Structures are given as structure tokens and as C-alpha cells.
XYZ file of C-alpha atoms in Angstrom:
725
model
C 85.456 127.534 132.094
C 87.564 124.798 133.652
C 88.425 124.601 137.319
C 92.166 124.955 137.932
C 94.520 123.564 140.539
C 98.254 124.226 140.682
C 101.184 122.051 141.756
C 104.258 123.925 143.015
C 107.418 122.567 144.619
C 109.822 123.523 147.344
C 112.663 123.109 144.818
C 113.433 121.814 141.354
C 112.941 118.055 140.946
C 110.739 117.839 144.040
C 108.101 115.925 142.064
C 105.865 118.614 140.541
C 105.874 116.998 137.095
C 105.199 113.581 138.598
C 102.266 114.720 140.769
C 100.780 116.808 137.958
C 100.796 113.777 135.648
C 99.257 111.604 138.372
C 96.410 114.052 138.971
C 95.804 114.295 135.218
C 95.362 110.522 134.979
C 93.164 110.362 138.106
C 90.834 113.097 136.844
C 90.690 111.421 133.427
C 89.851 108.092 135.023
C 87.063 109.812 136.906
C 85.459 110.944 133.670
C 86.665 114.550 133.397
C 88.192 116.389 130.463
C 91.565 117.387 131.893
C 94.659 119.090 130.472
C 98.118 119.936 131.875
C 99.542 123.450 131.691
C 102.903 125.045 132.436
C 103.234 128.707 131.539
C 107.042 128.727 131.421
C 109.270 125.694 131.203
C 113.071 125.671 131.206
C 114.192 122.378 129.725
C 116.223 120.907 126.902
C 113.874 117.936 126.654
C 111.336 119.103 124.086
C 108.615 117.633 121.883
C 107.034 118.529 118.548
C 103.235 118.592 118.406
C 101.179 117.505 115.410
C 101.070 121.154 114.338
C 104.878 121.184 114.196
C 105.226 123.377 117.297
C 107.684 122.893 120.150
C 106.795 122.355 123.810
C 108.459 120.867 126.867
C 108.623 117.075 126.896
C 107.078 117.046 130.380
C 103.843 118.600 129.126
C 103.679 116.068 126.290
C 104.044 113.302 128.887
C 101.325 114.844 131.061
C 99.045 115.082 128.009
C 99.605 111.346 127.474
C 98.620 110.798 131.097
C 95.451 112.831 130.446
C 94.923 110.811 127.242
C 94.794 113.841 124.966
C 96.921 115.098 122.096
C 99.752 117.430 123.224
C 99.339 121.012 121.941
C 101.351 124.222 122.164
C 98.640 125.701 124.414
C 99.940 123.492 127.241
C 103.343 125.229 127.364
C 103.261 128.743 125.862
C 106.843 129.629 126.893
C 109.756 127.211 126.634
C 113.296 128.274 127.562
C 116.099 126.156 126.103
C 119.446 127.123 127.704
C 122.260 127.699 125.218
C 124.791 128.829 127.836
C 125.010 129.600 131.547
C 123.618 133.080 130.896
C 121.203 132.743 127.976
C 118.427 130.723 126.403
C 116.562 130.273 123.184
C 113.041 131.488 123.957
C 110.164 129.547 122.364
C 106.758 131.292 122.459
C 103.626 129.449 121.340
C 105.800 126.720 119.904
C 108.001 128.930 117.698
C 111.399 130.557 118.165
C 110.938 134.044 119.634
C 114.551 135.091 120.265
C 117.842 134.225 121.930
C 117.932 136.242 125.154
C 120.154 136.617 128.168
C 118.583 136.018 131.567
C 118.330 139.761 132.181
C 116.783 140.423 128.754
C 114.166 137.737 129.279
C 113.378 138.990 132.789
C 112.623 142.421 131.347
C 110.270 140.949 128.715
C 108.261 138.655 130.986
C 105.406 141.085 131.586
C 104.983 141.554 127.851
C 104.589 137.775 127.468
C 101.934 137.436 130.197
C 99.048 137.974 127.701
C 100.338 135.040 125.627
C 100.317 132.895 128.756
C 96.703 133.755 129.558
C 95.649 133.316 125.933
C 96.941 129.748 126.062
C 95.438 129.042 129.481
C 92.021 130.392 128.493
C 92.043 128.310 125.316
C 92.545 125.131 127.362
C 90.030 126.250 129.983
C 87.306 126.583 127.364
C 87.822 122.985 126.185
C 88.293 121.156 129.497
C 86.733 120.599 132.918
C 89.974 120.714 134.926
C 93.387 122.287 134.269
C 96.313 120.996 136.337
C 98.981 123.713 136.329
C 102.611 122.933 137.082
C 104.886 125.544 138.605
C 108.653 125.861 138.083
C 111.515 125.708 140.532
C 110.328 127.193 143.802
C 107.739 129.937 144.463
C 110.009 131.226 147.224
C 112.555 132.662 144.784
C 111.753 136.062 146.250
C 114.209 137.887 143.996
C 112.032 136.917 140.994
C 108.602 137.433 142.548
C 107.916 140.839 141.026
C 107.537 139.636 137.444
C 106.532 136.036 138.189
C 104.332 134.359 135.576
C 105.030 130.722 136.422
C 104.417 130.222 140.165
C 102.255 132.439 142.369
C 101.886 134.962 139.559
C 100.331 132.213 137.429
C 98.171 131.023 140.330
C 96.777 134.547 140.685
C 96.062 134.887 136.968
C 94.283 131.519 136.904
C 92.589 131.884 140.286
C 94.047 128.505 141.250
C 94.580 126.971 144.703
C 98.095 125.554 145.123
C 99.402 122.202 146.329
C 103.007 122.355 147.577
C 105.161 119.277 146.894
C 108.172 118.763 149.177
C 110.943 116.213 148.564
C 111.833 114.311 151.731
C 114.509 112.185 150.058
C 117.048 115.016 150.001
C 116.470 115.951 153.637
C 115.153 119.060 155.368
C 111.586 118.492 154.235
C 109.932 120.312 157.145
C 112.235 123.305 156.866
C 111.766 123.530 153.092
C 107.974 123.266 153.300
C 107.672 125.715 156.189
C 110.216 128.125 154.711
C 108.598 128.093 151.259
C 105.214 129.007 152.697
C 106.400 131.563 155.241
C 108.750 133.431 152.887
C 105.770 134.478 150.785
C 103.389 137.373 151.474
C 100.126 136.574 153.243
C 98.121 136.747 150.010
C 100.274 134.025 148.473
C 100.361 131.925 151.644
C 96.583 131.844 151.546
C 96.673 130.211 148.114
C 98.301 127.058 149.491
C 95.600 124.450 150.048
C 97.826 121.649 151.255
C 101.246 119.989 151.312
C 102.321 116.696 149.730
C 105.431 114.939 151.030
C 107.124 113.107 148.161
C 109.741 110.310 147.847
C 109.293 108.896 151.355
C 111.085 105.721 152.463
C 110.267 103.936 155.697
C 107.481 103.768 158.277
C 105.018 106.643 157.879
C 103.948 106.269 161.529
C 107.322 107.667 162.571
C 106.726 110.662 160.297
C 103.242 111.491 161.569
C 104.222 113.627 164.599
C 106.255 115.864 162.280
C 103.356 116.108 159.840
C 101.059 117.214 162.636
C 103.530 119.870 163.744
C 103.914 121.099 160.157
C 100.139 121.456 159.869
C 100.029 123.437 163.114
C 102.927 125.696 162.127
C 101.680 126.459 158.610
C 97.934 126.057 159.114
C 97.960 123.919 155.947
C 96.787 120.300 155.783
C 99.155 117.548 154.687
C 97.288 115.939 151.786
C 99.370 112.792 151.851
C 102.767 111.146 151.746
C 103.866 109.577 148.461
C 106.302 106.702 148.950
C 109.449 106.322 146.887
C 108.289 103.983 144.150
C 109.750 103.241 140.726
C 107.259 104.559 138.214
C 108.786 105.197 134.823
C 107.447 108.345 133.157
C 109.423 110.792 131.027
C 111.427 113.226 133.110
C 111.623 116.950 132.542
C 115.270 117.859 132.305
C 118.848 116.995 133.158
C 118.036 116.807 136.872
C 116.543 113.425 136.083
C 117.701 110.532 138.208
C 118.047 108.533 134.983
C 121.204 110.436 134.160
C 122.875 109.138 137.307
C 122.795 105.544 136.046
C 126.457 104.701 135.639
C 126.770 100.965 136.273
C 126.677 98.138 133.743
C 124.794 95.135 135.097
C 124.457 92.323 132.531
C 123.739 91.506 128.900
C 124.265 94.347 126.431
C 126.110 97.422 127.693
C 124.679 100.624 126.172
C 126.485 103.843 127.120
C 125.091 107.345 126.532
C 127.575 110.237 126.481
C 126.127 112.787 128.898
C 126.939 115.991 127.036
C 126.920 119.272 129.006
C 123.998 120.594 126.906
C 122.249 117.218 126.565
C 118.689 117.387 125.242
C 115.946 114.848 124.604
C 117.742 112.126 126.557
C 114.377 110.337 126.717
C 115.136 109.186 123.147
C 117.037 106.335 124.788
C 114.726 105.413 127.682
C 113.194 102.628 125.604
C 116.424 100.610 125.899
C 115.655 100.232 129.599
C 112.515 98.227 128.752
C 114.406 95.413 127.061
C 115.445 92.323 128.970
C 119.183 91.871 128.731
C 120.040 95.533 128.043
C 121.761 97.823 130.550
C 121.675 101.591 129.906
C 124.103 103.975 131.610
C 125.312 107.597 131.239
C 128.977 108.554 130.910
C 130.616 111.900 131.742
C 134.263 110.826 131.984
C 136.566 108.920 129.633
C 137.399 106.420 132.382
C 133.720 105.535 132.745
C 133.222 104.558 129.100
C 135.115 101.259 129.336
C 134.036 98.739 126.644
C 130.317 99.148 125.801
C 128.507 97.291 123.025
C 126.833 100.492 121.827
C 127.687 104.163 122.326
C 124.909 106.725 121.928
C 125.459 110.431 121.314
C 122.318 112.364 122.334
C 120.872 115.648 121.171
C 122.433 118.870 122.389
C 121.407 122.515 122.425
C 124.964 123.607 121.608
C 126.688 121.128 119.327
C 129.949 123.034 118.888
C 130.380 123.817 122.588
C 129.830 120.139 123.361
C 132.376 119.170 120.688
C 134.880 121.371 122.523
C 133.987 119.532 125.724
C 134.540 116.147 124.072
C 138.005 117.292 123.023
C 138.918 118.834 126.395
C 137.613 115.884 128.426
C 139.541 113.341 126.378
C 136.336 111.590 125.342
C 136.976 112.443 121.679
C 140.065 110.252 121.659
C 138.289 107.442 123.474
C 135.396 107.547 120.982
C 137.754 107.497 118.009
C 139.615 104.482 119.417
C 136.303 102.717 120.049
C 135.262 103.345 116.445
C 138.608 101.999 115.270
C 137.894 98.754 117.124
C 134.570 98.392 115.313
C 132.313 99.574 118.137
C 128.788 100.638 117.222
C 128.165 104.376 117.614
C 124.849 106.115 116.918
C 124.084 109.835 117.171
C 120.680 111.499 117.291
C 120.172 115.136 116.217
C 123.107 117.048 117.770
C 124.843 113.703 118.263
C 124.401 113.078 114.531
C 126.034 116.429 113.815
C 128.949 115.582 116.128
C 129.670 112.392 114.157
C 130.502 114.416 111.022
C 133.770 115.907 109.847
C 132.857 119.611 109.842
C 130.740 122.024 111.885
C 130.108 125.552 110.571
C 128.173 128.363 112.275
C 128.740 131.486 110.119
C 125.740 133.375 111.542
C 126.440 132.602 115.235
C 123.205 130.632 115.569
C 124.621 128.565 118.461
C 128.339 129.142 118.881
C 129.943 130.835 115.885
C 132.889 129.934 113.706
C 133.961 126.567 112.317
C 135.525 123.494 113.848
C 136.050 119.805 113.265
C 133.629 117.128 114.344
C 134.489 113.559 115.316
C 134.989 112.673 111.662
C 133.267 109.280 111.948
C 130.802 110.147 109.163
C 131.780 111.901 105.937
C 129.319 114.750 106.508
C 129.309 118.504 107.118
C 126.793 120.523 109.137
C 126.024 124.206 108.634
C 123.955 125.963 111.315
C 121.402 128.471 110.059
C 118.585 130.596 111.452
C 115.443 128.687 110.505
C 114.574 125.867 112.901
C 113.305 122.598 111.421
C 110.309 121.441 113.477
C 108.224 118.619 112.112
C 106.773 115.204 112.791
C 107.630 113.042 109.814
C 107.897 109.508 108.476
C 110.396 107.880 106.169
C 111.685 104.538 104.979
C 114.983 102.768 105.530
C 116.500 102.707 102.068
C 115.925 99.363 100.420
C 119.493 98.951 99.204
C 120.907 99.273 102.739
C 118.891 96.453 104.362
C 120.008 97.662 107.804
C 119.325 94.901 110.381
C 117.269 93.152 107.691
C 114.807 96.072 107.621
C 114.901 97.095 103.971
C 112.226 99.657 103.067
C 110.695 99.554 106.566
C 108.897 102.689 107.707
C 110.143 104.759 110.645
C 108.788 107.945 112.144
C 109.818 110.596 114.646
C 110.147 114.338 115.033
C 112.830 116.853 114.089
C 114.008 119.822 116.187
C 117.223 121.312 114.836
C 118.809 124.417 113.363
C 121.428 122.776 111.176
C 121.552 121.177 107.736
C 123.784 118.136 107.352
C 125.174 117.286 103.912
C 127.026 114.281 102.527
C 130.638 115.062 101.620
C 130.639 111.994 99.375
C 131.636 109.058 101.532
C 128.578 108.731 103.805
C 125.876 106.183 102.934
C 122.283 107.560 102.850
C 120.125 105.580 105.280
C 116.552 106.981 105.464
C 114.458 108.568 102.722
C 111.870 110.934 104.252
C 108.360 111.285 102.856
C 109.115 114.850 101.718
C 112.038 113.644 99.600
C 114.858 114.676 101.957
C 117.530 112.268 103.106
C 117.712 111.817 106.855
C 120.427 109.747 108.439
C 123.780 108.693 107.055
C 125.849 105.684 107.982
C 129.172 104.040 107.328
C 129.341 101.302 104.712
C 129.257 98.574 107.377
C 126.314 100.205 109.225
C 128.115 100.199 112.572
C 128.121 103.997 112.827
C 125.092 106.068 111.864
C 123.217 109.205 112.806
C 119.732 110.637 112.333
C 117.826 113.822 113.087
C 114.719 111.850 114.145
C 113.966 112.096 117.842
C 111.939 109.071 118.897
C 113.501 106.873 116.222
C 114.023 104.084 118.754
C 110.304 104.071 119.519
C 110.047 102.323 116.138
C 110.141 98.836 117.576
C 111.243 96.987 114.441
C 114.328 99.195 114.194
C 115.011 99.022 117.932
C 114.787 95.250 118.152
C 116.588 94.802 114.847
C 119.535 96.689 116.364
C 119.367 94.969 119.760
C 119.003 91.457 118.352
C 121.863 92.077 115.920
C 124.093 93.071 118.848
C 122.923 90.103 120.916
C 123.687 87.604 118.175
C 127.114 89.177 117.744
C 127.770 88.752 121.466
C 126.442 85.176 121.573
C 123.264 86.071 123.457
C 120.036 84.388 122.359
C 117.525 87.219 121.780
C 114.243 87.025 123.676
C 111.288 86.243 121.437
C 108.814 88.751 122.868
C 108.730 92.199 124.338
C 106.439 94.732 125.911
C 105.409 97.457 123.468
C 106.219 101.069 124.287
C 102.515 101.972 124.248
C 101.596 99.140 126.634
C 104.452 100.015 128.954
C 103.488 103.695 129.130
C 99.865 102.901 129.937
C 100.943 100.571 132.735
C 103.153 103.302 134.217
C 100.458 106.013 134.032
C 97.931 103.728 135.717
C 100.464 102.767 138.400
C 100.994 106.489 138.991
C 97.255 107.075 139.328
C 96.992 104.145 141.751
C 99.823 105.645 143.818
C 98.062 109.030 143.975
C 94.723 107.463 144.925
C 96.300 105.256 147.589
C 98.385 107.923 149.318
C 96.762 111.323 148.719
C 93.424 112.602 149.963
C 91.775 112.732 146.546
C 88.373 113.573 148.051
C 89.942 116.620 149.722
C 91.480 117.666 146.396
C 88.048 117.485 144.774
C 86.686 119.616 147.631
C 89.444 122.160 146.999
C 88.488 122.256 143.316
C 84.873 122.742 144.330
C 83.498 119.974 142.120
C 81.874 116.626 142.700
C 84.061 113.602 142.191
C 81.688 112.155 139.612
C 78.783 114.574 139.075
C 75.445 112.764 138.956
C 77.001 109.302 139.151
C 77.437 106.682 141.830
C 80.785 104.943 141.859
C 80.279 101.218 141.849
C 83.815 100.079 141.121
C 87.415 101.094 141.687
C 88.640 99.162 138.672
C 90.359 101.242 136.021
C 91.227 100.148 132.539
C 94.515 100.662 130.750
C 93.194 103.573 128.714
C 92.191 105.465 131.815
C 88.410 105.564 132.081
C 86.748 104.356 135.237
C 84.580 101.282 134.780
C 81.405 102.621 136.412
C 78.838 99.842 136.271
C 76.097 101.552 138.294
C 74.096 102.488 135.231
C 72.505 105.896 135.691
C 70.323 108.199 133.670
C 71.461 111.521 132.206
C 70.215 113.263 135.339
C 72.144 110.932 137.581
C 69.169 108.945 138.824
C 69.936 105.310 139.553
C 68.408 102.925 137.038
C 66.421 101.291 139.799
C 65.376 103.461 142.751
C 63.209 102.678 145.727
C 60.257 104.095 143.817
C 60.503 101.642 140.930
C 62.122 98.694 142.701
C 58.719 97.059 143.020
C 57.865 97.231 139.329
C 55.373 94.740 138.028
C 56.802 91.251 137.734
C 54.527 90.657 134.778
C 56.058 93.599 132.959
C 59.521 92.310 133.848
C 58.674 88.865 132.543
C 57.571 90.365 129.233
C 60.929 91.965 128.652
C 63.251 89.769 126.625
C 67.030 89.913 126.591
C 68.335 93.281 125.498
C 65.623 95.084 127.468
C 63.090 94.893 124.611
C 59.428 94.449 125.551
C 58.543 91.887 122.934
C 58.046 88.199 122.390
C 59.952 86.277 125.066
C 60.849 83.681 122.450
C 63.414 86.182 121.147
C 66.150 84.893 123.408
C 69.226 86.539 121.967
C 71.108 88.541 124.624
C 73.954 91.061 124.548
C 77.185 90.329 126.445
C 79.977 92.762 127.326
C 83.322 91.665 128.765
C 85.270 94.724 129.931
C 87.792 95.954 132.518
C 91.562 96.256 132.807
C 92.319 92.676 133.778
C 93.708 89.955 131.546
C 90.997 87.655 130.256
C 88.463 89.552 128.151
C 89.389 87.821 124.904
C 89.940 84.598 126.834
C 86.326 84.745 128.062
C 85.011 85.545 124.605
C 86.856 82.644 123.023
C 85.730 80.302 125.782
C 82.108 81.289 125.183
C 82.659 80.757 121.443
C 83.850 77.201 122.100
C 80.929 76.543 124.474
C 78.366 77.769 121.941
C 79.946 75.771 119.128
C 80.004 72.683 121.344
C 76.264 73.089 121.894
C 75.687 73.056 118.133
C 75.219 76.818 117.749
C 76.553 78.555 114.641
C 78.992 81.304 115.604
C 80.272 84.214 113.506
C 83.450 85.828 114.890
C 85.534 88.914 114.077
C 88.392 90.587 115.991
C 88.623 94.385 115.706
C 91.980 96.204 116.065
C 93.915 92.944 115.844
C 95.980 91.191 113.260
C 94.992 87.812 111.901
C 97.746 85.844 113.600
C 96.655 85.562 117.242
C 97.186 82.121 118.753
C 93.505 81.462 119.488
C 92.632 81.857 115.822
C 94.590 78.715 114.910
C 92.128 76.624 116.943
C 88.932 78.656 116.589
C 89.140 78.701 112.787
C 89.221 74.901 112.812
C 85.897 74.488 114.680
C 83.146 73.257 112.378
C 80.435 75.558 113.793
C 82.576 78.725 113.846
C 83.087 81.098 110.914
C 85.876 83.642 111.369
C 85.724 86.838 109.326
C 89.331 88.069 108.994
C 90.182 91.748 109.179
C 92.467 93.768 106.909
C 95.384 93.199 109.271
C 97.111 95.717 111.561
C 100.493 96.700 110.150
C 101.137 99.198 112.949
C 99.780 100.212 116.334
C 96.971 102.781 116.197
C 99.063 105.297 118.157
C 101.520 105.323 115.252
C 98.818 106.077 112.665
C 98.252 109.529 111.256
C 94.785 111.063 110.994
C 94.214 109.783 107.451
C 95.113 106.220 108.467
C 92.887 106.381 111.549
C 89.994 107.680 109.468
C 90.501 104.881 106.937
C 90.532 102.302 109.761
C 87.338 103.827 111.193
C 85.611 103.513 107.830
C 86.828 99.916 107.432
C 85.472 99.013 110.878
C 82.074 100.588 110.200
C 81.845 98.718 106.885
C 82.841 95.501 108.667
C 80.115 96.074 111.269
C 77.398 96.267 108.607
C 78.807 93.193 106.898
C 78.832 91.219 110.154
C 75.240 91.977 111.132
C 74.013 91.234 107.617
C 75.830 87.906 107.609
C 74.828 87.113 111.219
C 71.162 86.686 110.262
C 72.025 83.082 109.484
C 73.922 82.518 112.751
C 73.030 81.975 116.403
C 75.855 84.057 117.888
C 77.913 87.041 116.719
C 81.229 87.561 118.552
C 82.957 90.954 118.111
C 86.208 90.843 120.055
C 87.657 94.311 120.976
C 84.638 96.074 119.470
C 84.054 97.952 122.725
C 87.627 99.206 122.757
C 87.319 100.229 119.099
C 84.265 102.311 120.024
C 86.032 103.953 122.964
C 88.924 104.917 120.674
C 86.611 106.466 118.114
C 87.476 103.796 115.536
C 84.021 102.229 115.389
C 80.847 104.320 115.425
C 78.909 103.502 118.589
C 75.628 104.854 117.180
C 75.866 102.323 114.347
C 76.532 99.514 116.832
C 73.529 100.505 118.943
C 71.331 100.654 115.855
C 72.493 97.205 114.772
C 71.786 95.816 118.256
C 68.262 97.244 118.234
C 67.509 95.876 114.765
C 69.173 92.486 115.068
C 67.179 89.261 114.708
C 65.608 88.373 118.035
C 67.400 85.041 118.255
C 70.894 86.487 117.761
C 73.272 86.400 120.733
C 75.846 89.217 120.492
C 79.126 89.060 122.411
C 81.447 92.094 122.655
C 84.675 92.750 124.516
C 87.064 95.594 125.241
C 87.787 98.420 127.627
C 85.643 101.474 128.346
C 82.034 100.585 127.559
C 79.896 103.713 127.564
C 76.886 103.973 129.852
C 74.602 103.842 126.822
C 76.209 100.612 125.673
C 75.963 99.131 129.163
C 72.258 99.978 129.248
C 71.752 97.944 126.072
C 73.557 94.905 127.472
C 72.146 91.987 129.406
C 75.455 90.676 130.690
C 78.233 93.022 131.793
C 81.230 91.183 133.210
C 84.137 93.278 134.394
C 87.598 91.788 134.823
C 89.595 93.845 137.314
C 93.355 93.617 137.456
C 94.733 92.854 140.895
C 98.150 91.870 139.640
C 99.824 91.507 136.253
C 103.383 90.537 135.269
C 103.483 93.517 132.867
C 103.901 95.623 136.012
C 107.311 94.069 136.563
C 108.255 94.231 132.895
C 107.448 90.669 131.779
C 106.742 90.706 128.069
C 103.714 89.357 126.229
C 103.970 85.585 125.700
C 102.596 83.481 122.896
C 99.780 81.282 124.119
C 99.198 83.419 127.199
C 98.758 87.057 126.169
C 98.745 86.545 122.409
């Protein structure tokens, strides 16, 4: 069973989610199977797993940090507030009931077995579980039936780290008070305190930290500085929602509805140079944006009443009359229509008008639609020049929206349903697909269309969502390593930092695995110990490249270029040019890449180099479904056999990104190792990519690791032709 450690906070938004995600990435980098867990989450930001089950968005983010697929086991209870006094209760990813606070409180004990069922499932499949608490453990009025803070820690047998937010003041009082308000048994579970969101000179803080340790008898595990690291936030307490100022370029305004949900749908706009994203709660704040976004909501009709009462309805209608672009997602899509009907009191009850900007009607009904799905922009619409382009996302809604006759269908889903309707000019549209703006062709089609309209020259390149997320998770892990006592945390867990391994490097790649180049055996013995360091020189001389004891005339060696720094492909291509310049025949293939990279235009023209093109990459691997990934895996394995068969007539075989393909499970490592063992003795093999396994490293003669010290991606600079691609 997995070891467990829990992260609790002195208050909501103290940084529990942030620290939990950071620990998940650190443990993953250190070679452990790790999963996040939160027994009970109250949030309107939710996510649909591959199984079509609903969990809190925060746990999906933490699963990304741990580099695993999000599952419903990570968040067995999700509470989605529908009013000040009640919530929709989601258990194991499915709607359980709509309950008042008192009704739910009375049922909590009955749900405890479901919590432990989920936790035990994760514990059987992982080495470490990082549990996140909720709110504060010092809510002493709720302690009796607690299943999310100390109650969860007891059930899991987990030590607890307490995170305290210094930015809002009173950090010593909140940390001391949280610990001392609890009974002795619970106080003993605290293993340390983390001070979060610190600004200034830590030396000035140290006397207070020492006093806190003396008063609580708990060590301070570190002080995390206030640093901008962009990971998905949990709920409406997010600092993102306080962004209210337009800076430059395109002005994108999100209406901050009272029951706003899944506001992270729009975070991607913040990644684009020349786009300013802000949130609006008052009609005076709206001003004159280029794009207005209506987000999801847990109570569409109540939020429509708010739009009317606040005067924002009138402002939105005037903006539409002036030709402003308005887009609604999920509940925002429903708000754009003419009619809202709730005959069964699913959310609000009764009937009322919508904004009337789309000729649609929505009827709320009991069954919740929960699915991850793909579709195509209808060919006849050619929205932003994207006719018949594929989009994907996930649905979470309890309404059905129908065309009253005047709306234009926009997206045809793979199951035959129509999702999304728009006006004839395409300036107003809505969709049920959360994550639709993660489809980069659609996002940049929209943004570039707005830029051209405003006389702004669109930038040619951008940073992909996947790249950006990986950069942020690795920055978060670096922050945790730099400012927390990670060794102490491992001691608290009672496990070795890297069992049976010696850490040779602190370089981490973008996919999260530590690049450990001290090759060791299965039992953790170093490849060369003091006992064998004096091995016979004659025996060493008889070993050719690749570690094979055979004829030394077989000079072909194996090269690996790995690490998280820029330059792996650059090195490989440089070596290709060098070999070709020396008259060697080179065979080259690039895995997991399209056939349009800049280096190919030159390499393909070299007389001694033969490039074997791939099938092309129409989408990123993280957007592929299981069938597409399996097909790509089979293509790569077939390509591998083809390459080694063809390479018999060459001096060098270059397989760019083959190592990364193996680490992603898209190229069978056993087949690669077999091909290396059986290759012609003269053949030089060059491979690149992140995350070489220890077995692969053992087979190599050259292992060159490129460690990132600094990269412009970290400050948001996009990939550039001729430099990164």
C-alpha cells in the first residue's frame, strides 16, 4: 500500500492545492508512482474523466502534475453549490442528490466508506498518495463528522503538513491557532508548517519562525515565496477573478457570474501575446471590449436574474447591437438563448427569458450530460476559415438546448448531435464544450480574426497549451525543491528519496522524470564499485562500443542526447552534418514530429543523408484518444523495423525523439533494445529525447544530458522558426 501525506491549510486559498500539486510533481520526478486525493471538494470548477465521471478541476490539475490520467478515485465527493444553503452532491463521479448543508452533514458518515474505497484503490496502484484537505481543520463545529481534514488523516494514517498564507496577514496567529484549537491527538498528526506567499527578506522572518516552532513544537518545513506560477485554480477564490484592468492589444472581458463555474475555460487567452483578459462584475466595468465571454454557471436562471438586476443585461444587448463579439460556454451558452425552462425544478424552477441573442430555447431536465467528446466545425460555416476542423472538449450540463429556427448550427458532434449555435455573421455563438479554447486552431482563428479587424498584425507563433503547462509544473517543482525541506518530507513519509539509486543529477526534463545518469543495477549497486574498479584492462580493451565483448573492429557506438534543455535535436542534426561531411552514409527519421521542421529543408538536401519521412502529426499526442495512440504506437514499431533493415547499408542511423517516444509508451523499448543488440557491428546509432530508461542508458556508449538553466519559454516567449522549430 502507498505511503500517504496530507496537506491542510489554515484557511481556504492558503495554498493547499498549489503545494499538493508541487509535491506530486516532485515525487514523480524522483521516480515514484504518485496520485493526488481529496475526499470532499466544494467547487464549481469541475472536470470530466475519460470514463465520463465528474471530479474537481483541482484534482485533474494535480493528476497532470503527477503525469497520470485523472480518475474519479481522486475525488470521491464533489459538492457543487447551487445556492447559499445547498449543493448538488456528486459521489464517485455521478450525481447523488441535491442536499441542503444540514442534510449533507447528516449523511457524511454514510459516505465515509465510499471515501475509503476510493483511497484504497489509489493506494494499491501507487507508491505515494498526496491528500489535500479542505478549508481549515480548525472548524471545530464540524469536527465530529469530519471526513476531509483530520478525519481523513486518521482514516489514511497520514502525517499532516499545515500551509499558512502570510500574504493576508496574521500568519503566526493562524498557524498557532489552527494547531492549538485541535485535540492533542490531532495536534500530534502535524509534522510541520509551510509558510506560503511570502514577499521580502526571509532573514527578517526567521525569528518569528523560530518562535512558532517553539510554541507549537512543530518544525517549519520552509517558506515559499510569492511567485507567479500558472496552474489551474480550484474555485472562485482564485486570484485570476480579480483581474479587472485592460492593458493592451485585444480586450477580452469575462462576465463574472455569481455561480460561475469552469472559469479555467478562458485561462488560455492569458497565454497569447497581445491579449488582455479581465473579469467584470459591474456594468460600469464592461466598457468597450473586443470580446465578451459568458462562462459556465451552476444556476443559469438565477444568474440570468442577476444579469437583469445588475443592469448587465442591457449593456450586453447594446454591445451586441453594435456588433460586438459575444461567446457563451455551457451555462453562458444557455444564457444567450431566448427561453429558459425548468419545469422539474432541476436548478431554479419556472420559465424566464434569456438574453435573446441566439434563437434557441433551453429546457432543464434531471439527467446530467457528462462526456468527453469530439466534433467538427460544420463545413458550410467556415468559421474563422476552419471549415470541417475537429474540436474536442467535455460536457457537464443538465439542460438541452434546441434551435427555434433562426440559429445557425456550428459544430456536429461525433455522436450525431449538434453542439453550438451561432448567428449568421458568426459574431455571437455558444457551445456546451468546456475546454473548447484549448483547441488551438479555433483559439488562434478567433484571436487572429479579431486582431486583423482591429488593425493588429497577428504574431506568427505561439506556445502550445501542453508546453506551457509542463513548464509551469516544473517551475512549481523547482520552487518546492528550492524552498522546502524535501529530505525532511521524505523522512516523514518513511521512505528513501530514491530507493537503491544514487542521484547524480538535479536536471529534470519537461515530462517530469529525473535524469539519473548514475547507472545502477536492479539491486541498487553502482555499475562500477571499488571491488570491480580495477577490472582487467585487457578485458576492457576487448569490449567494443555498445558494451559487446566482440571484435574491436565493430566500431559502431550508441549515442543518447537527453535532458530538459534546448538542443537535443540541434546536437543530433549537427552530428548528422558532421558524419555526412566525413563521407558517411546517414539514415535519419524523426519520431513524434511532422515533416515540416526547419532543419529538414537543409538535411534532406545533403547528398550523404537519406531522410525517411513519417506519417505526419496532425495533432498533439495529448489530444489523441486511445485508439489513435495505439495506432501511432504500431506505426512507430513498424517504422523501427523498417529503419534497422534499411540501415544495414548505412554507416549511421539517426532516430530523433525516439527516446521520448519510448518514455511515452509510443515506441516499444524492448524492440529498440533488440534491434541495438542485433545491429551490424559497424552501425552508429544516434537517439534523442527525454527520459531514457536505465536499461537504455546501460546499452549506450555516449549519454549527453542537456540541462536547462534558463529558457525564454519560462517568460512566455513562443517557439520561433529557425530556433525552436
